Coordinates of C-alpha atoms and ligand atoms in Angstrom, one line a residue:
M1 CA 91.7 85.0 122.9
I2 CA 92.3 88.7 123.4
E3 CA 89.3 90.8 124.4
Y4 CA 89.0 94.1 122.6
R5 CA 86.7 97.1 122.8
N6 CA 84.1 96.5 120.1
L7 CA 83.6 98.9 117.2
R8 CA 80.1 98.8 115.6
V9 CA 80.2 98.2 111.8
A10 CA 77.2 98.9 109.6
L11 CA 77.2 97.5 106.1
L12 CA 75.0 99.2 103.4
G13 CA 74.6 96.7 100.5
A14 CA 75.0 93.0 100.2
G15 CA 75.4 92.5 96.5
S16 CA 78.5 91.2 94.6
V17 CA 81.0 93.0 97.0
G18 CA 78.9 93.6 100.2
A19 CA 77.9 89.9 100.5
Q20 CA 81.6 88.9 100.4
V21 CA 82.6 91.6 102.9
A22 CA 79.9 90.4 105.3
A23 CA 81.1 86.7 104.9
L24 CA 84.8 87.5 105.4
L25 CA 84.1 89.8 108.3
I26 CA 82.1 87.1 110.0
E27 CA 84.6 84.3 109.2
H28 CA 87.8 86.2 110.0
G29 CA 86.5 88.5 112.7
Q30 CA 88.9 87.5 115.4
E31 CA 92.0 87.8 113.1
L32 CA 90.9 91.2 111.8
A33 CA 90.3 92.3 115.4
N34 CA 93.9 91.2 116.3
R35 CA 95.2 93.3 113.4
A36 CA 93.0 96.3 114.2
G37 CA 93.3 96.2 118.0
A38 CA 89.5 96.4 118.2
G39 CA 86.6 94.1 117.9
L40 CA 84.6 94.5 114.6
E41 CA 81.0 93.8 115.3
L42 CA 78.8 93.7 112.2
V43 CA 75.6 95.2 113.6
G44 CA 73.5 95.0 110.5
V45 CA 73.4 94.9 106.7
A46 CA 71.0 97.2 104.8
V47 CA 69.6 95.8 101.5
R48 CA 66.6 96.5 99.3
D49 CA 65.0 93.1 99.7
V50 CA 65.7 91.0 102.8
N51 CA 64.4 87.9 101.2
A52 CA 66.6 88.0 98.1
T53 CA 69.0 85.1 97.4
R54 CA 72.6 86.2 98.3
S55 CA 75.9 84.8 97.2
T56 CA 77.0 84.2 100.8
D57 CA 75.1 83.3 104.0
I58 CA 74.3 86.4 106.0
P59 CA 72.4 85.8 109.2
R60 CA 68.8 86.7 108.6
E61 CA 68.6 88.8 111.7
L62 CA 71.3 91.2 110.5
L63 CA 69.4 92.1 107.3
T64 CA 67.3 95.3 107.3
T65 CA 65.8 97.7 104.7
D66 CA 66.2 100.6 107.2
A67 CA 69.6 101.9 106.3
E68 CA 69.1 105.2 108.1
S69 CA 68.4 103.6 111.5
L70 CA 71.3 101.2 111.0
I71 CA 73.9 103.9 110.7
L72 CA 72.8 105.6 113.9
G73 CA 75.3 104.6 116.5
A74 CA 77.7 102.9 114.1
D75 CA 81.5 103.6 114.5
I76 CA 82.2 102.6 110.9
V77 CA 79.8 102.5 108.0
I78 CA 80.7 100.6 104.8
E79 CA 78.7 101.8 101.8
L80 CA 78.5 99.2 99.0
M81 CA 75.1 100.1 97.6
G82 CA 76.4 101.9 94.5
G83 CA 74.6 104.8 92.7
L84 CA 74.4 108.4 93.8
E85 CA 71.3 108.4 96.0
P86 CA 70.6 107.3 98.7
A87 CA 74.3 106.5 99.0
R88 CA 75.3 110.2 99.2
T89 CA 72.7 111.2 101.8
L90 CA 73.5 108.1 104.0
I91 CA 77.2 108.8 103.8
L92 CA 76.7 112.4 104.8
Q93 CA 74.5 111.3 107.7
A94 CA 77.1 108.7 108.8
L95 CA 80.0 111.3 108.7
N96 CA 77.9 113.9 110.4
S97 CA 77.3 111.5 113.3
G98 CA 81.1 111.0 113.6
A99 CA 81.4 107.6 111.9
D100 CA 84.3 106.8 109.6
V101 CA 83.0 105.7 106.2
I102 CA 84.3 103.2 103.7
T103 CA 83.0 103.2 100.1
G104 CA 83.8 101.6 96.8
N105 CA 81.5 104.0 95.0
K106 CA 83.5 105.6 92.2
A107 CA 80.5 107.2 90.6
L108 CA 79.6 109.0 93.9
L109 CA 83.2 110.1 94.6
A110 CA 83.8 111.4 91.1
T111 CA 80.6 113.4 91.3
H112 CA 80.3 114.5 94.9
G113 CA 83.8 113.8 96.3
P114 CA 84.5 117.4 97.5
E115 CA 81.2 117.6 99.4
L116 CA 81.9 114.3 101.1
F117 CA 85.5 115.0 102.0
E118 CA 84.5 118.4 103.3
A119 CA 81.9 116.8 105.6
A120 CA 84.4 114.3 106.9
E121 CA 86.9 117.1 107.6
Q122 CA 84.3 119.2 109.4
V123 CA 83.8 116.4 112.0
G124 CA 87.3 114.9 112.0
A125 CA 86.1 111.7 110.5
Q126 CA 87.7 109.9 107.6
L127 CA 86.4 108.6 104.2
Y128 CA 88.2 105.6 102.9
Y129 CA 87.8 104.4 99.3
E130 CA 90.5 101.9 98.3
A131 CA 87.9 99.8 96.4
A132 CA 86.7 102.7 94.2
V133 CA 89.6 102.4 91.7
A134 CA 90.9 99.2 90.3
G135 CA 89.1 96.8 92.7
A136 CA 91.6 94.7 94.7
I137 CA 94.7 96.6 93.6
P138 CA 96.1 98.9 96.3
I139 CA 96.4 102.2 94.5
I140 CA 94.6 104.8 96.6
R141 CA 96.8 104.3 99.7
P142 CA 100.0 104.2 97.6
L143 CA 99.1 107.6 96.0
R144 CA 97.7 109.1 99.2
D145 CA 100.4 107.9 101.6
S146 CA 103.4 106.1 100.1
L147 CA 104.0 108.6 97.3
A148 CA 102.9 111.7 99.3
G149 CA 106.6 112.8 99.4
D150 CA 107.1 112.4 95.7
R151 CA 106.0 114.4 92.6
I152 CA 103.9 112.4 90.2
Q153 CA 104.4 113.2 86.6
R154 CA 102.0 110.8 84.9
I155 CA 99.7 107.9 85.5
L156 CA 98.7 105.6 82.7
G157 CA 96.0 103.2 83.9
I158 CA 94.0 100.3 82.5
V159 CA 91.2 100.7 85.0
N160 CA 88.3 99.1 83.2
G161 CA 88.4 95.3 83.0
T162 CA 85.5 95.0 80.5
T163 CA 87.2 97.2 77.8
N164 CA 90.6 95.6 78.4
F165 CA 89.0 92.2 77.9
I166 CA 87.4 93.3 74.6
L167 CA 90.5 95.0 73.2
D168 CA 92.6 92.0 74.2
R169 CA 90.2 89.6 72.4
M170 CA 90.4 91.8 69.3
D171 CA 94.2 91.8 69.5
R172 CA 94.9 88.1 70.4
A173 CA 91.8 86.3 69.0
G174 CA 91.1 88.5 66.0
E175 CA 87.5 89.0 67.2
S176 CA 85.4 92.0 66.1
L177 CA 84.4 94.5 68.8
E178 CA 80.8 93.2 68.7
T179 CA 81.8 89.6 69.2
A180 CA 84.2 90.4 72.0
L181 CA 81.5 92.6 73.7
A182 CA 79.0 89.7 73.4
T183 CA 81.6 87.4 75.1
A184 CA 82.3 90.0 77.8
T185 CA 78.5 90.3 78.5
E186 CA 78.2 86.5 78.6
L187 CA 81.0 86.3 81.2
G188 CA 79.3 89.0 83.3
Y189 CA 82.0 91.7 82.8
A190 CA 79.8 94.1 80.8
E191 CA 76.3 95.0 81.9
K192 CA 73.7 93.1 79.8
S193 CA 71.1 96.0 79.8
D194 CA 73.6 98.8 79.2
P195 CA 77.3 98.2 78.7
S196 CA 77.9 101.9 77.9
A197 CA 79.4 102.8 81.3
D198 CA 82.3 100.5 80.4
I199 CA 82.6 100.8 76.6
E200 CA 81.9 104.5 76.3
G201 CA 84.6 105.1 79.0
F202 CA 82.3 106.6 81.7
D203 CA 83.5 104.1 84.4
A204 CA 87.2 104.8 83.5
A205 CA 86.5 108.6 83.5
Q206 CA 85.2 108.4 87.1
K207 CA 88.3 106.5 88.2
T208 CA 90.5 109.0 86.3
A209 CA 89.0 111.9 88.2
I210 CA 89.7 110.2 91.5
L211 CA 93.3 109.2 90.6
A212 CA 94.1 112.7 89.1
S213 CA 92.7 114.5 92.2
L214 CA 94.9 112.4 94.5
A215 CA 98.1 112.4 92.4
F216 CA 98.1 116.2 91.8
H217 CA 96.6 117.4 95.1
T218 CA 94.0 119.2 93.0
T219 CA 90.2 118.6 92.8
V220 CA 89.6 117.2 89.3
P221 CA 85.9 117.2 88.6
L222 CA 84.4 114.4 86.5
D223 CA 83.3 116.9 83.8
A224 CA 86.9 118.0 83.4
V225 CA 88.0 114.5 82.3
Y226 CA 88.1 114.2 78.5
R227 CA 86.5 110.9 77.5
E228 CA 86.4 108.7 74.4
G229 CA 85.3 105.1 74.6
I230 CA 86.2 102.1 72.5
T231 CA 83.2 101.9 70.2
G232 CA 85.0 103.5 67.3
V233 CA 88.0 101.0 67.5
T234 CA 88.1 98.7 64.5
L235 CA 89.7 95.3 64.0
A236 CA 91.7 96.9 61.2
Q237 CA 93.2 99.4 63.6
V238 CA 94.0 96.7 66.1
D239 CA 95.6 94.6 63.3
A240 CA 97.6 97.5 62.0
A241 CA 98.7 98.4 65.5
R242 CA 100.0 94.9 66.1
K243 CA 102.0 95.0 62.8
A244 CA 103.5 98.3 63.8
G245 CA 104.6 97.0 67.3
Y246 CA 101.7 98.5 69.3
V247 CA 98.6 97.3 71.1
V248 CA 95.4 99.3 71.5
K249 CA 94.4 99.9 75.2
L250 CA 91.8 102.1 76.8
L251 CA 93.9 104.3 79.0
A252 CA 93.1 106.5 82.0
I253 CA 95.7 109.2 81.7
C254 CA 96.5 111.7 84.5
E255 CA 99.4 114.0 83.6
R256 CA 101.3 117.0 84.9
L257 CA 101.8 119.1 81.8
T258 CA 103.4 122.4 80.8
D259 CA 101.5 123.5 77.7
E260 CA 102.8 125.5 74.8
Q261 CA 102.0 128.7 76.7
G262 CA 104.2 127.6 79.6
V263 CA 101.2 127.0 81.9
E264 CA 101.7 124.1 84.3
G265 CA 98.5 122.2 84.8
V266 CA 96.8 118.8 85.0
S267 CA 95.4 116.8 82.2
A268 CA 92.9 114.0 82.9
R269 CA 91.7 112.0 79.9
V270 CA 90.4 108.6 78.8
Y271 CA 90.8 107.3 75.3
P272 CA 91.9 104.3 73.3
A273 CA 95.6 104.7 72.6
L274 CA 98.5 102.8 70.9
V275 CA 100.9 101.4 73.6
P276 CA 104.2 100.0 72.5
R277 CA 104.2 96.2 72.9
D278 CA 107.3 96.3 75.1
H279 CA 105.6 98.6 77.6
P280 CA 104.5 96.8 80.9
L281 CA 100.9 97.8 80.2
A282 CA 100.9 95.9 76.9
A283 CA 101.2 92.7 79.0
V284 CA 97.9 93.3 80.9
H285 CA 95.5 90.8 79.4
G286 CA 91.9 89.8 79.8
A287 CA 89.9 91.7 82.4
K288 CA 92.9 92.5 84.6
N289 CA 93.7 96.1 85.6
A290 CA 97.0 97.9 86.0
V291 CA 98.2 101.3 87.0
F292 CA 101.5 102.6 85.8
I293 CA 102.9 105.6 87.7
E294 CA 105.8 107.8 86.6
A295 CA 107.1 109.7 89.7
E296 CA 110.0 112.1 89.8
A297 CA 112.0 110.3 92.5
A298 CA 110.5 106.8 92.6
G299 CA 110.7 106.4 88.8
D300 CA 108.4 103.9 87.2
L301 CA 106.0 101.8 89.3
M302 CA 103.3 99.4 88.2
F303 CA 100.4 98.1 90.3
Y304 CA 98.6 95.0 88.7
G305 CA 95.7 92.7 89.6
A306 CA 92.0 92.2 89.7
G307 CA 90.1 95.4 89.0
A308 CA 86.7 94.0 90.0
G309 CA 85.0 90.9 91.4
G310 CA 83.1 90.5 94.7
I311 CA 85.7 88.8 96.8
E312 CA 88.7 90.6 95.3
T313 CA 87.1 94.0 95.9
A314 CA 86.1 92.9 99.4
S315 CA 89.9 92.6 100.1
A316 CA 90.3 96.3 99.5
V317 CA 87.2 97.1 101.6
L318 CA 88.5 95.0 104.6
G319 CA 91.9 96.7 104.3
D320 CA 90.1 100.0 104.8
L321 CA 88.1 98.6 107.7
V322 CA 91.3 97.6 109.5
S323 CA 92.8 101.0 108.9
A324 CA 89.6 102.8 110.1
A325 CA 89.5 100.6 113.2
R326 CA 93.2 101.3 114.0
R327 CA 92.4 105.0 113.7
H328 CA 89.6 104.7 116.2
V329 CA 91.8 102.9 118.6
I330 CA 94.5 105.6 118.4
G331 CA 91.9 108.5 118.3
G332 CA 92.4 111.9 116.8
P333 CA 90.9 113.5 113.7
G334 CA 91.1 111.9 110.2
V335 CA 93.6 113.1 107.6
A336 CA 91.9 115.5 105.2
E337 CA 92.2 115.1 101.4
S338 CA 95.0 117.3 100.1
T339 CA 93.9 119.7 97.4
H340 CA 96.5 122.4 98.2
A341 CA 98.1 122.5 94.7
N342 CA 94.9 123.5 93.0
L343 CA 96.5 123.3 89.6
P344 CA 94.6 124.4 86.5
I345 CA 93.0 121.6 84.6
L346 CA 94.0 121.8 81.0
P347 CA 91.5 121.1 78.2
I348 CA 92.2 118.4 75.7
S349 CA 93.2 120.9 73.0
R350 CA 96.3 121.8 75.2
V351 CA 97.5 118.2 75.6
I352 CA 100.7 117.3 73.9
T353 CA 101.3 113.7 72.7
R354 CA 102.3 111.6 69.7
Y355 CA 99.9 110.4 67.0
Q356 CA 99.6 107.7 64.3
I357 CA 97.5 108.7 61.3
T358 CA 96.5 106.3 58.5
L359 CA 95.5 107.9 55.2
S360 CA 94.4 106.6 51.7
V361 CA 96.0 108.9 49.1
V362 CA 96.0 108.9 45.3
D363 CA 99.3 107.3 44.3
Q364 CA 100.6 110.0 41.9
P365 CA 103.6 112.3 41.8
G366 CA 103.4 115.1 44.4
A367 CA 100.8 113.4 46.7
L368 CA 103.4 112.7 49.4
A369 CA 104.7 116.2 49.2
A370 CA 101.2 117.7 49.4
V371 CA 100.5 115.6 52.6
A372 CA 103.9 116.6 54.1
V373 CA 103.1 120.3 53.5
L374 CA 99.8 120.0 55.4
F375 CA 101.6 118.5 58.4
S376 CA 104.4 121.1 58.4
G377 CA 101.9 123.9 57.8
H378 CA 100.2 123.1 61.1
G379 CA 103.5 122.7 63.0
V380 CA 103.2 118.9 63.3
S381 CA 106.5 117.1 62.7
V382 CA 106.5 113.7 61.0
E383 CA 108.6 111.1 62.7
T384 CA 107.9 107.9 60.7
L385 CA 106.2 107.2 57.4
T386 CA 105.3 103.9 55.8
Q387 CA 103.6 103.6 52.4
S388 CA 102.0 100.6 50.9
V389 CA 100.4 100.5 47.5
Q390 CA 97.2 98.5 46.9
L391 CA 97.9 95.7 44.4
S392 CA 95.4 93.8 42.2
D393 CA 95.0 90.0 42.5
S394 CA 97.6 89.6 39.8
G395 CA 100.1 91.5 41.9
V396 CA 100.3 94.6 39.8
S397 CA 99.0 98.0 41.0
T398 CA 95.4 98.8 40.3
P399 CA 94.5 101.1 37.3
S400 CA 93.7 104.1 39.6
P401 CA 96.2 103.2 42.3
T402 CA 95.8 104.4 45.9
A403 CA 98.5 104.2 48.5
T404 CA 98.1 103.8 52.3
L405 CA 100.2 106.1 54.3
V406 CA 100.8 105.4 58.0
I407 CA 102.4 108.5 59.6
G408 CA 103.8 108.7 63.1
T409 CA 104.3 112.2 64.5
H410 CA 106.6 113.7 67.0
E411 CA 104.9 115.3 70.0
A412 CA 102.3 117.8 68.9
S413 CA 99.4 119.5 70.5
E414 CA 95.8 118.2 70.1
A415 CA 94.8 121.5 68.6
D416 CA 97.5 121.4 65.9
L417 CA 96.8 117.7 65.2
A418 CA 93.1 118.4 64.9
A419 CA 93.7 121.2 62.4
T420 CA 96.0 118.9 60.4
V421 CA 93.4 116.2 60.2
L422 CA 90.8 118.7 59.1
A423 CA 93.1 119.9 56.3
L424 CA 93.9 116.3 55.3
E425 CA 90.2 115.5 55.0
S426 CA 89.6 118.3 52.6
S427 CA 92.8 117.7 50.5
D428 CA 92.4 116.6 46.9
V429 CA 95.1 114.0 47.2
V430 CA 93.6 112.3 50.3
S431 CA 90.7 110.0 49.7
Q432 CA 90.2 109.1 53.3
V433 CA 91.7 109.6 56.8
T434 CA 91.0 106.0 58.0
S435 CA 92.5 106.2 61.5
V436 CA 93.8 108.7 64.0
L437 CA 95.2 107.2 67.3
R438 CA 97.3 108.7 70.0
V439 CA 100.5 107.0 71.0
E440 CA 101.2 106.8 74.8
G441 CA 103.8 105.2 76.9
S442 CA 106.8 105.6 74.7
Ligands
NDP501 P1 75.4 95.3 93.6 O1 74.4 95.9 92.7 O2 75.8 93.9 93.4 O3 74.8 95.4 95.1 C1 74.2 96.5 95.6 C2 73.6 96.2 97.0 O4 73.1 97.4 97.6 C3 72.5 95.2 97.0 O5 72.6 94.3 98.1 C4 71.2 96.0 97.1 O6 70.2 95.3 97.8 C5 71.8 97.1 98.0 N1 71.0 98.4 97.7 C6 71.0 99.1 96.6 N2 70.2 100.2 96.7 C7 69.7 100.1 98.0 C8 68.9 101.0 98.8 N3 68.3 102.0 98.2 N4 68.6 100.6 100.1 C9 69.2 99.5 100.6 N5 70.0 98.7 99.9 C10 70.3 99.0 98.6 O7 76.7 96.2 93.6 P2 78.2 95.8 93.8 O8 78.4 95.0 95.0 O9 78.7 95.2 92.5 O10 78.9 97.2 93.9 C11 78.8 97.9 95.1 C12 79.7 99.2 95.0 O11 81.1 98.7 94.8 C13 79.4 100.1 93.8 O12 79.6 101.4 94.2 C14 80.4 99.6 92.8 O13 80.8 100.7 91.8 C15 81.6 99.3 93.6 N6 82.6 98.4 93.1 C16 82.1 97.2 92.6 C17 83.0 96.3 92.0 C18 82.6 94.9 91.5 O14 83.4 94.2 91.1 N7 81.3 94.6 91.6 C19 84.4 96.6 91.9 C20 84.8 97.9 92.5 C21 83.9 98.7 93.0 P3 69.5 94.0 97.2 O15 70.5 93.0 97.2 O16 68.4 93.7 98.2 O17 69.0 94.5 95.8
HSE502 N1 82.8 97.6 85.2 C1 84.1 97.7 85.8 C2 85.1 97.1 84.9 C3 84.2 97.0 87.2 O1 84.8 96.5 83.9 O2 86.3 97.2 85.2 C4 84.0 97.9 88.3 O3 84.7 99.1 88.3

C-alpha cells in the first residue's frame, strides 16, 4: 500500500448526496488516494442533527453540528448543505483560510457565484462545482476545460428531471399535468411541500445562469435569465405537438445571438418549447437530463445521464475531490473563472426563434387573409399553415363553423411575435389564440 501525504477533507451536509459522498469516500479511500496522489482523510461531517437517521453509516464520531470549527484546518471543504446561508458564509470562510471548496449548490452559485469566485481567486484557491448542474453528468469540466478552445454557439439543456418526467408522462402516457405531477411527487422527484422550484423553472434557471456564464465567458446573473415554467402546458398542446412531429420539453437555452440591431450578446432563457421528434433531446425520457451543445469547431455534442440522485451526484462530487487533491499535490494557484468576454445579456424581446401558434377563427371568406395580414404587418413570416374545420357528430360542419389554424413561423423576434399575438387576440376573425409555443432545435 502506497503511503501518501494526507489531505484533510471536511464535509458539510450528510443528506441525499452528502451521506453517499461520505460512504464512498470511506469505502474507496485508498483507490481515490492512488488516483489523487494524496490521502483523503474525512475529518468530520457537519449536520443539523447528529442523531438523525442517515441513508449510509457514517461513524458517529465524525458527526458534528459545529461546521465553523470543522472547516478550520481543512485542505478541502465539500459543501452539500444546500440553501444560501450558512452555506455562503462557510464557503467564504473556507476559501479565505486557503481551502479548496467543492459544492453542488446551484442556488448559491447562481446567486452569489461572482463573490465566491472572486474570494477563491484572491487567495489562489479553487471552487469546484461539477455537481451543481445536471447531477452525475460531466458538463462543467467539459465547458470549462475541454471546450475552452472552441466558440460555443448554443446550449439546449434538459436540466430538470422532475419537469422532464412530467412532460414525458403527458406525451407518452397521456396523463394530465396534475396527474403526472402527483406521480413525480410520489416518486420523490418533486418536493411534496413546494414543487415550484421545479415546475416554475427556478431550478432550471439557476443551472442556466451557471452554464451560460461558463459557455460565454460572461457573468450571467440569475435575474437575467428569462423564465417560464411548465404549469401552463396543456395535454392538448402536448397531443397537438406529437401529431405535428414535436415533443414539448422544458429547455434551458444559452445562446450567442446577434440581434436585429447587429448587437452580439448572450441570451439565457428557460421555457417549454417544441423540439422536433428526431432531435437527440426528444429521446431523453423520464427524469433523465441531457445537455446538447453546438460549438463552432466541435459541432454538435450531447451529454446524457442522471441529473439527480444521491449516489449519482456523489460521483460528480468525488471527481471534483480527486481534481482538488491533485491540484494540492502539484501546488500553485487555482484557475480563476473566465469572464473576459463580458458580452451584453440580451432581453427576451431581442431573442429570435421560430414559433407555432394555434388559433380558432371564424370559418368564413377572408378570415385566412385577415390573419395573414396581421402576421405580415408585424414582420413575421409564415412558414407552414394547417387548417382543420370542426365537424358536428354527423360529419358535417357546424352551423357557425370555426376552423383551427396551426401556423408555424420562420425566425422572428419575440417583440414582433408578441405584437402579432396581441393583434390576433383583438381581431374580429379570431375567437381565441389557444397556444403559442416556441420551436427550438431545428
Ligand atoms: P439534503 O437536504 O438531503 O441534505 C442537506 C444536509 O445538510 C443534511 O445532512 C443537513 O443536516 C445538512 N444541513 C443543512 N443545513 C445545515 C446547517 N445549517 N448546519 C449543518 N448542517 C446542515 O440535500 P441534498 O443532499 O439533496 O443536496 C445537497 C446539495 O446538493 C444542494 O445544494 C443541492 O441543490 C445539490 N444537489 C442535489 C442533488 C440531489 O439529487 N439531491 C443533485 C444535484 C445537486 P441534517 O441531515 O441533520 O438535517
Ligand atoms: N430538482 C432537480 C430535478 C434535482 O428535478 O432535476 C436537483 O437539481
